[in-house]
CSV table of C-alpha atoms in Angstrom, one decimal:
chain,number,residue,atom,x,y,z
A,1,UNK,CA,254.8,193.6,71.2
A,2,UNK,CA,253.4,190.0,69.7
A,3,UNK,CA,254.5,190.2,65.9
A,4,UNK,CA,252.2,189.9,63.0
A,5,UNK,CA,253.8,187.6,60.3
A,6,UNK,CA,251.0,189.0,57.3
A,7,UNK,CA,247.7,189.3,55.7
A,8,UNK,CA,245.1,187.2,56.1
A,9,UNK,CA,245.4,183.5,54.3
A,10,UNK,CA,242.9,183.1,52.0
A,11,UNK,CA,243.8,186.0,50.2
A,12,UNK,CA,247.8,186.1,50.4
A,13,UNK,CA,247.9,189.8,49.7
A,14,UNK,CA,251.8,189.6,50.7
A,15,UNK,CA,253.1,187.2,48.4
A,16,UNK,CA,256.8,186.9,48.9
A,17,UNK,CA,259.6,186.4,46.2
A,18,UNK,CA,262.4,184.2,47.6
A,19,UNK,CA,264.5,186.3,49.3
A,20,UNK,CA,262.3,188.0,51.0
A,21,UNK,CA,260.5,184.9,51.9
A,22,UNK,CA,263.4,183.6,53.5
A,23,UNK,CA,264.3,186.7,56.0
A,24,UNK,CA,260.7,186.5,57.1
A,25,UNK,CA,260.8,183.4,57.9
A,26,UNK,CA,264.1,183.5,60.2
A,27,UNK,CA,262.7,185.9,61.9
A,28,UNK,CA,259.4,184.3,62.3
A,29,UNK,CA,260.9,181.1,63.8
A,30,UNK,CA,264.7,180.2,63.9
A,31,UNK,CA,267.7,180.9,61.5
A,32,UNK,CA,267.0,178.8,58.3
A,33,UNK,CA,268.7,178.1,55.1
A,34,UNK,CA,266.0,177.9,52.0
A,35,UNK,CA,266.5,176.5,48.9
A,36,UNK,CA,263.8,176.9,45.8
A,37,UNK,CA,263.2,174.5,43.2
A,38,UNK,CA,262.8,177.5,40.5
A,39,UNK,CA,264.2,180.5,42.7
A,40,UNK,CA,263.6,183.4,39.9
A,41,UNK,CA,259.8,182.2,40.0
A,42,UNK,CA,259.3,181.2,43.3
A,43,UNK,CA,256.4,182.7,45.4
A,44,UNK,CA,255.1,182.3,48.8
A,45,UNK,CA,253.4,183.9,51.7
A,46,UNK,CA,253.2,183.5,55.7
A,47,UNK,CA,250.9,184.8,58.4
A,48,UNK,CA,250.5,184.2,61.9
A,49,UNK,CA,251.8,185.8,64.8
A,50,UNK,CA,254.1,185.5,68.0
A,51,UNK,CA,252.3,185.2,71.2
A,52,UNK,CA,255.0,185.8,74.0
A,53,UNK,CA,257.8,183.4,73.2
A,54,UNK,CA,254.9,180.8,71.3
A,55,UNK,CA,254.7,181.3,67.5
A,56,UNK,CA,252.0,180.2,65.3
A,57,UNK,CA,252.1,181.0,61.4
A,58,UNK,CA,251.1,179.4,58.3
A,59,UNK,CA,253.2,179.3,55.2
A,60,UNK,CA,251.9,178.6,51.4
A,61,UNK,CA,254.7,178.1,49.4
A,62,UNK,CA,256.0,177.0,45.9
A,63,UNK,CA,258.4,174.0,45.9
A,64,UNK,CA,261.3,174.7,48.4
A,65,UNK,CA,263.6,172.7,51.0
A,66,UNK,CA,264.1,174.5,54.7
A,67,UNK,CA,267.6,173.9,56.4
A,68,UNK,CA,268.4,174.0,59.9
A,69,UNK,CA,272.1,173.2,59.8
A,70,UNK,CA,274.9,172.9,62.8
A,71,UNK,CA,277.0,176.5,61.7
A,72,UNK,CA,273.5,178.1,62.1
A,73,UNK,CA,272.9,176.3,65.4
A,74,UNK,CA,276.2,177.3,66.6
A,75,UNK,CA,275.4,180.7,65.5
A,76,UNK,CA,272.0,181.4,66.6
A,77,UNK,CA,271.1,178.4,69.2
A,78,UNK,CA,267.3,178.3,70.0
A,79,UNK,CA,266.0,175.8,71.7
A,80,UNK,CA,262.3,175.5,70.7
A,81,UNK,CA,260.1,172.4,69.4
A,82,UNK,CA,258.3,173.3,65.8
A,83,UNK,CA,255.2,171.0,65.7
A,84,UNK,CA,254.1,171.1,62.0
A,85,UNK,CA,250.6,170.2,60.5
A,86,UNK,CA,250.5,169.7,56.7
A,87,UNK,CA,247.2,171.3,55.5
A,88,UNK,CA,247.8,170.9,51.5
A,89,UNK,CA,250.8,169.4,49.8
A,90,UNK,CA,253.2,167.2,50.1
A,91,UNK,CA,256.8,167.2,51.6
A,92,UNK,CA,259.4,165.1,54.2
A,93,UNK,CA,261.1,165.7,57.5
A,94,UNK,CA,264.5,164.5,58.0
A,95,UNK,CA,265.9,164.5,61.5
A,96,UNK,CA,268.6,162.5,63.8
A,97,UNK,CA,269.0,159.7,61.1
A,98,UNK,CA,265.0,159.6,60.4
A,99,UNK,CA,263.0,160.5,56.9
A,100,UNK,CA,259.7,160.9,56.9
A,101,UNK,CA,257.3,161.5,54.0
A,102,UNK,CA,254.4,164.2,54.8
A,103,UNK,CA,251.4,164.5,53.2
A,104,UNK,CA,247.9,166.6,53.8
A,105,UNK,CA,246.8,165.5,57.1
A,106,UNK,CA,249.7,164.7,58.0
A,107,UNK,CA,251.6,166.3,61.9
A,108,UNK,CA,255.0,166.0,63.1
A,109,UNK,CA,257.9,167.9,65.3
A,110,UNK,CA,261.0,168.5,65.5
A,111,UNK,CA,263.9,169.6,67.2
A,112,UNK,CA,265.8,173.5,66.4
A,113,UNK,CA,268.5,172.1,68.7
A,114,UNK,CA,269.4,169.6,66.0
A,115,UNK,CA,270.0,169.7,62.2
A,116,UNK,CA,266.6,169.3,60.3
A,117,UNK,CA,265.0,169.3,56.9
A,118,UNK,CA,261.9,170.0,55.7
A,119,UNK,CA,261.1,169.7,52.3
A,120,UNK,CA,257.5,170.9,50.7
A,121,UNK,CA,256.5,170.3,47.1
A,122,UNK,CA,255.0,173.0,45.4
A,123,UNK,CA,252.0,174.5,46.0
A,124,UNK,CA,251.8,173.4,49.8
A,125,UNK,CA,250.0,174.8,53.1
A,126,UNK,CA,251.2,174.4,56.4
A,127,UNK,CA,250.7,175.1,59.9
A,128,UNK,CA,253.3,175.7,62.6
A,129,UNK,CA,253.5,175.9,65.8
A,130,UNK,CA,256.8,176.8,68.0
A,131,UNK,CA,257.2,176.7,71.4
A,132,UNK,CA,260.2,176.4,74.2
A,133,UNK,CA,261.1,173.2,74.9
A,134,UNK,CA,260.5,173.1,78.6
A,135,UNK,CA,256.6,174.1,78.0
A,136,UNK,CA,256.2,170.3,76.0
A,137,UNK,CA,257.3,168.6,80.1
A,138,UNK,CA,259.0,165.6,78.7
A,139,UNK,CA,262.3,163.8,79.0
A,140,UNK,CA,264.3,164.6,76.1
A,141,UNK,CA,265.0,161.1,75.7
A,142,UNK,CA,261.8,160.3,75.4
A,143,UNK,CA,260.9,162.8,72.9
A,144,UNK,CA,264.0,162.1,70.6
A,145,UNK,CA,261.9,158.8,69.6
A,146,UNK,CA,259.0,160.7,68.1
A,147,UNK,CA,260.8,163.8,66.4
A,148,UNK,CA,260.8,163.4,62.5
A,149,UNK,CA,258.0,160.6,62.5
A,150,UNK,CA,254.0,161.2,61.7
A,151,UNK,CA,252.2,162.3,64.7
A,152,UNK,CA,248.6,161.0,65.2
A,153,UNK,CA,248.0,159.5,62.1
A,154,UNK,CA,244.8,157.6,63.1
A,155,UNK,CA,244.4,158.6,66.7
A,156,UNK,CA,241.2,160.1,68.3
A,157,UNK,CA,243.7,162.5,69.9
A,158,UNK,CA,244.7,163.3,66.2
A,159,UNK,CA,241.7,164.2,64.8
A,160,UNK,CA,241.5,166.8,67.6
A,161,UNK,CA,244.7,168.4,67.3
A,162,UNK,CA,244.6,168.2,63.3
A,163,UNK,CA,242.0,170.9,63.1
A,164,UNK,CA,242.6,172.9,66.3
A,165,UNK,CA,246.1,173.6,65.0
A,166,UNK,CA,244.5,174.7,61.3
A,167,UNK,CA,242.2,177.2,62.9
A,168,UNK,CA,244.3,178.5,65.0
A,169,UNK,CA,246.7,179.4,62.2
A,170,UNK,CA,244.0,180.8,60.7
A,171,UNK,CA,242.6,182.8,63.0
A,172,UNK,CA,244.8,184.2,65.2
A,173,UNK,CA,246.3,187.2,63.7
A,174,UNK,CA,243.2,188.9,63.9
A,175,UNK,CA,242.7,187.8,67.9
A,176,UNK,CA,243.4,190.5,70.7
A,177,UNK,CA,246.9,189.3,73.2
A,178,UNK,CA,245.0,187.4,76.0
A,179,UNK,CA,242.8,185.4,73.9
A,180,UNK,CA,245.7,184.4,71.7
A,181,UNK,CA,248.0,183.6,74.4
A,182,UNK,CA,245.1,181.2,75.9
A,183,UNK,CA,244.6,179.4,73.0
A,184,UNK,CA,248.3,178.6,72.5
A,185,UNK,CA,248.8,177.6,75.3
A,186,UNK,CA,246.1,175.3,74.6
A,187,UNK,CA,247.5,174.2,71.6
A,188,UNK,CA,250.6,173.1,73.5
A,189,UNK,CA,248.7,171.2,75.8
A,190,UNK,CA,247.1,169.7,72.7
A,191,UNK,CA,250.3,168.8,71.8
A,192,UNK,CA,251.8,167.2,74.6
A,193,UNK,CA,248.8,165.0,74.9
A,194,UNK,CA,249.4,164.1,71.0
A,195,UNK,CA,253.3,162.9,71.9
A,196,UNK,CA,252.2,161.5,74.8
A,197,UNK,CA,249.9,159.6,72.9
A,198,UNK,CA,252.4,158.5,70.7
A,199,UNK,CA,255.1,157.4,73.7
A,200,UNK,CA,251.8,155.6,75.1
A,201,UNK,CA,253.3,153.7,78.5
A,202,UNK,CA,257.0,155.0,77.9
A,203,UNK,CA,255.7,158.6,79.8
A,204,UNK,CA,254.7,156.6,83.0
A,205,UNK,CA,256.8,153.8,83.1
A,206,UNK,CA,260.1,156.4,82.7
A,207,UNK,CA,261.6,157.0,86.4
A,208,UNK,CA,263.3,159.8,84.9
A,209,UNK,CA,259.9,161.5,83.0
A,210,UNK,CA,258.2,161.0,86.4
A,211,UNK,CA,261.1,162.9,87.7
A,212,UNK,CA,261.1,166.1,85.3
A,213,UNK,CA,257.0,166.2,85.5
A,214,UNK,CA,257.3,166.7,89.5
A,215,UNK,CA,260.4,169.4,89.6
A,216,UNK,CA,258.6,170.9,86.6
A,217,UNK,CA,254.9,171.0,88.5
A,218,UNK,CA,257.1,171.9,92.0
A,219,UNK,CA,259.1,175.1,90.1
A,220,UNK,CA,254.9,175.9,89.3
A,221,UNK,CA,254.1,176.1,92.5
A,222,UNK,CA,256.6,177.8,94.2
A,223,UNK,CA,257.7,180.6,91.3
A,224,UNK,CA,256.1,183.1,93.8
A,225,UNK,CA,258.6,182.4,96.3
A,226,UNK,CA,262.3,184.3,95.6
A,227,UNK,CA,264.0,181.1,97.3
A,228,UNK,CA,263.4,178.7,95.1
A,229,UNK,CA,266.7,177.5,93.8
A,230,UNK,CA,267.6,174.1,92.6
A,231,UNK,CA,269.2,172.9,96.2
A,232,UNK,CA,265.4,173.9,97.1
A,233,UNK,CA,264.1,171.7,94.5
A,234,UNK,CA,266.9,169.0,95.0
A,235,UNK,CA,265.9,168.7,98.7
A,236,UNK,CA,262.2,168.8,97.7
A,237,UNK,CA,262.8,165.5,95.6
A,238,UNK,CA,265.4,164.0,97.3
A,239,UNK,CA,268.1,164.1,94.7
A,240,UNK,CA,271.3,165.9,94.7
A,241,UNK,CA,271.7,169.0,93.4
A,242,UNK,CA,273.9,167.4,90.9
A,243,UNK,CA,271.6,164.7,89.8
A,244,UNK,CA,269.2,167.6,89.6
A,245,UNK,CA,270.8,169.6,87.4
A,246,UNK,CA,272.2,166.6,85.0
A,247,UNK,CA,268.5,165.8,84.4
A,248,UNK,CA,267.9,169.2,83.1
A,249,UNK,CA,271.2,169.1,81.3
A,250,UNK,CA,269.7,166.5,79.4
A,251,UNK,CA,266.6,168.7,78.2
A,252,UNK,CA,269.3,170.8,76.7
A,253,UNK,CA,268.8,173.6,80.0
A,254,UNK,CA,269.6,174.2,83.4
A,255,UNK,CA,267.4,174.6,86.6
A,256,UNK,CA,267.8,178.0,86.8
A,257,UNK,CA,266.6,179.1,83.2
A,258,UNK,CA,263.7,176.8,84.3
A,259,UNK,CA,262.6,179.0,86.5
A,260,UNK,CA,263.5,182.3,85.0
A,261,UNK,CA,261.6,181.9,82.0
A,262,UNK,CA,258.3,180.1,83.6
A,263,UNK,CA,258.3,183.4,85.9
A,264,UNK,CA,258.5,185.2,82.9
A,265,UNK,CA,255.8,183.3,81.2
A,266,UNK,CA,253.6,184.1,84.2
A,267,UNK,CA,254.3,187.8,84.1
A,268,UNK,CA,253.8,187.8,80.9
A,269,UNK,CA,250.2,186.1,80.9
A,270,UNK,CA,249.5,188.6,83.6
A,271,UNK,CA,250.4,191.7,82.2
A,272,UNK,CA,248.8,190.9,78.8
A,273,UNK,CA,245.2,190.1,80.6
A,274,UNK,CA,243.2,193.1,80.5
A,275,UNK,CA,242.0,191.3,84.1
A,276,UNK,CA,245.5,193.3,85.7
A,277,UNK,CA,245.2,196.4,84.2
A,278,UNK,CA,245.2,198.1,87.5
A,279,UNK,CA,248.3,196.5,88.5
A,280,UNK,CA,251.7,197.3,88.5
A,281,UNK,CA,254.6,196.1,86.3
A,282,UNK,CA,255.9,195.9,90.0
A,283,UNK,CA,254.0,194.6,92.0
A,284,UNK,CA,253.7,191.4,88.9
A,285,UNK,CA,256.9,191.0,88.8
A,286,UNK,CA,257.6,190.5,93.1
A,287,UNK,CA,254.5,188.7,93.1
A,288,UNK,CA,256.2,186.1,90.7
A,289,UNK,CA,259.4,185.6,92.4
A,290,UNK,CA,261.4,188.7,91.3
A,291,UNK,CA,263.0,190.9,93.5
A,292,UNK,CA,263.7,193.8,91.9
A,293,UNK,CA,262.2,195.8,89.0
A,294,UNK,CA,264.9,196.9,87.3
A,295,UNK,CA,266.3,193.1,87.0
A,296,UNK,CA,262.9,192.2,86.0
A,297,UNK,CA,262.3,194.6,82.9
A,298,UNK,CA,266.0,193.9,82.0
A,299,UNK,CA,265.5,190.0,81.9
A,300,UNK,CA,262.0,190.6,79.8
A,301,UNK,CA,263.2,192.6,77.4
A,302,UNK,CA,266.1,190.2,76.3
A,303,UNK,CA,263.6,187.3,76.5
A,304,UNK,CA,260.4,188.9,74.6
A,305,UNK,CA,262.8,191.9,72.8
A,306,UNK,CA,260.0,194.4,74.4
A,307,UNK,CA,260.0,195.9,77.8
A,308,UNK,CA,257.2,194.7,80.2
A,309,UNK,CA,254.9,197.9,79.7
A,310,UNK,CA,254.9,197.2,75.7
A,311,UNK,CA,252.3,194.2,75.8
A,312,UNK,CA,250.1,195.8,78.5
A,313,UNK,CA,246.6,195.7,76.7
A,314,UNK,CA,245.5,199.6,75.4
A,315,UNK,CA,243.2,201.4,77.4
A,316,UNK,CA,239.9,202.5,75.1
């Protein structure tokens, strides 16, 4: 079932001392080290919720410093994107040899595969979003130039995303699953566009970012079909299989997590939509490209820590 970080933000009826603050935000997002200015005084709240494997929350917070170090990567590897959006405040990312200082307005991302920092100055409001990797659709390579830097700045495509992001922080605790999931998704593509904004020609001129946007829109169109394999895809493209999966290598995956978890980001999208109510966990799940149930709710409930029939909308 999506999780609901807290109470609603303008009111911050669960303000958090610091260790508490610090286990809910682990388990909102990824494994984190947090550090307080004045830790015996220290207060802050978070809210927000997870919409399939896509979490949005906001976070008001004293004066603090967020650590995503290599033990806890070892320890608990996740490989997600955290966009960030810095509503009030002040603070500074540091990531793969970059610093950058934050400040309201300000937007940025960054890597969980990687040791990060984030540090906020007190009394600061942010928005996050974090998302797999594979949903952004972009060359590592290419997106390792834009981690850590400011996102945006003074870009049409900025002043878009900038309040997008804020509302939907805002808002979507208190939005049924369908709705929720749409609009992250939306978000995401928000996103992507921002970046891409940000590579400007890079994205097109990149043999090897044309490359990943065809398998990845090819793996789209054939997730119904229980062949698809990467020697499928290899042939598809003519590349080797090899080549194929070296490229994916590089996005920190393989080919066939590719296609596992898009299927289950369809099923997912299906059985949350109050559109398939009348339809079978089943008969989803073969229609995506798995063949057999059993496999199917196994492989869901590791992914979303819920079995399939938990996020099916409530029948009035």
């Amino acid at each position: 079932m999506p999780t609901h970080y807290a109470q609603a933000p303008d009111t911050y009826d669960s303000v958090l001392p610091l260790d508490a603050f610090r286990a809910a935000i682990s388990t909102a997002v990824v494994s984190l080290n947090i550090q307080a200015h004045s830790p015996g005084a220290f207060q802050g709240a978070l809210w927000g919720r997870a919409a399939g494997d896509v979490h949005v929350l906001g976070i008001a917070a004293d004066a603090h410093s967020v650590h995503r170090t290599e033990t806890l990567i070892r320890e608990a590897p996740q490989h997600y994107f955290k966009f960030t959006l810095v509503e009030r405040g002040a603070g500074l990312i540091v990531q793969g040899g970059r610093e950058t200082a934050l400040s309201s307005g300000d937007m940025t991302f960054y890597d969980t595969d990687r040791p990060y920092s984030l540090v906020c100055a007190a009394d600061t409001r942010i928005s996050v979003v974090m998302f797999p990797k594979e949903l952004l659709g972009l060359p590592a390579d290419l997106t390792a130039r834009l981690t850590a830097t400011k996102l945006g700045a003074d870009s049409p495509v900025g002043a878009i995303v900038r309040p997008y992001v804020a509302s939907l922080s805002s808002q979507i605790s208190d939005m049924q699953a369908h709705p929720a999931r749409r609009l992250c998704r939306g978000a995401i593509d928000m996103i992507s566009a921002l970046i891409e904004d940000g590579l400007g020609a890079q994205t097109t001129a990149s043999p090897h970012g044309t490359l990943v946007g065809r398998v990845l829109a090819y793996i789209d169109e054939h997730l119904a079909s229980p062949e698809l394999s990467p020697p499928m895809i290899a042939s598809a493209h003519f590349v080797s299989v090899r080549h194929l999966h070296a490229i994916f290598n590089d996005q920190g995956t393989t080919v066939s997590t590719v296609i596992r978890n898009r299927r289950l980001e369809r099923c997912y999208d299906q059985l949350i939509d109050p559109r398939s109510g009348d339809r079978s966990v089943t008969a989803i799940a073969l229609e995506n490209g798995f063949v057999d149930a059993a496999h199917f709710s196994r492989t869901f409930r590791a992914h979303y820590g819920v079995p399939p029939s938990a996020v099916r909308p409530t029948r009035a």
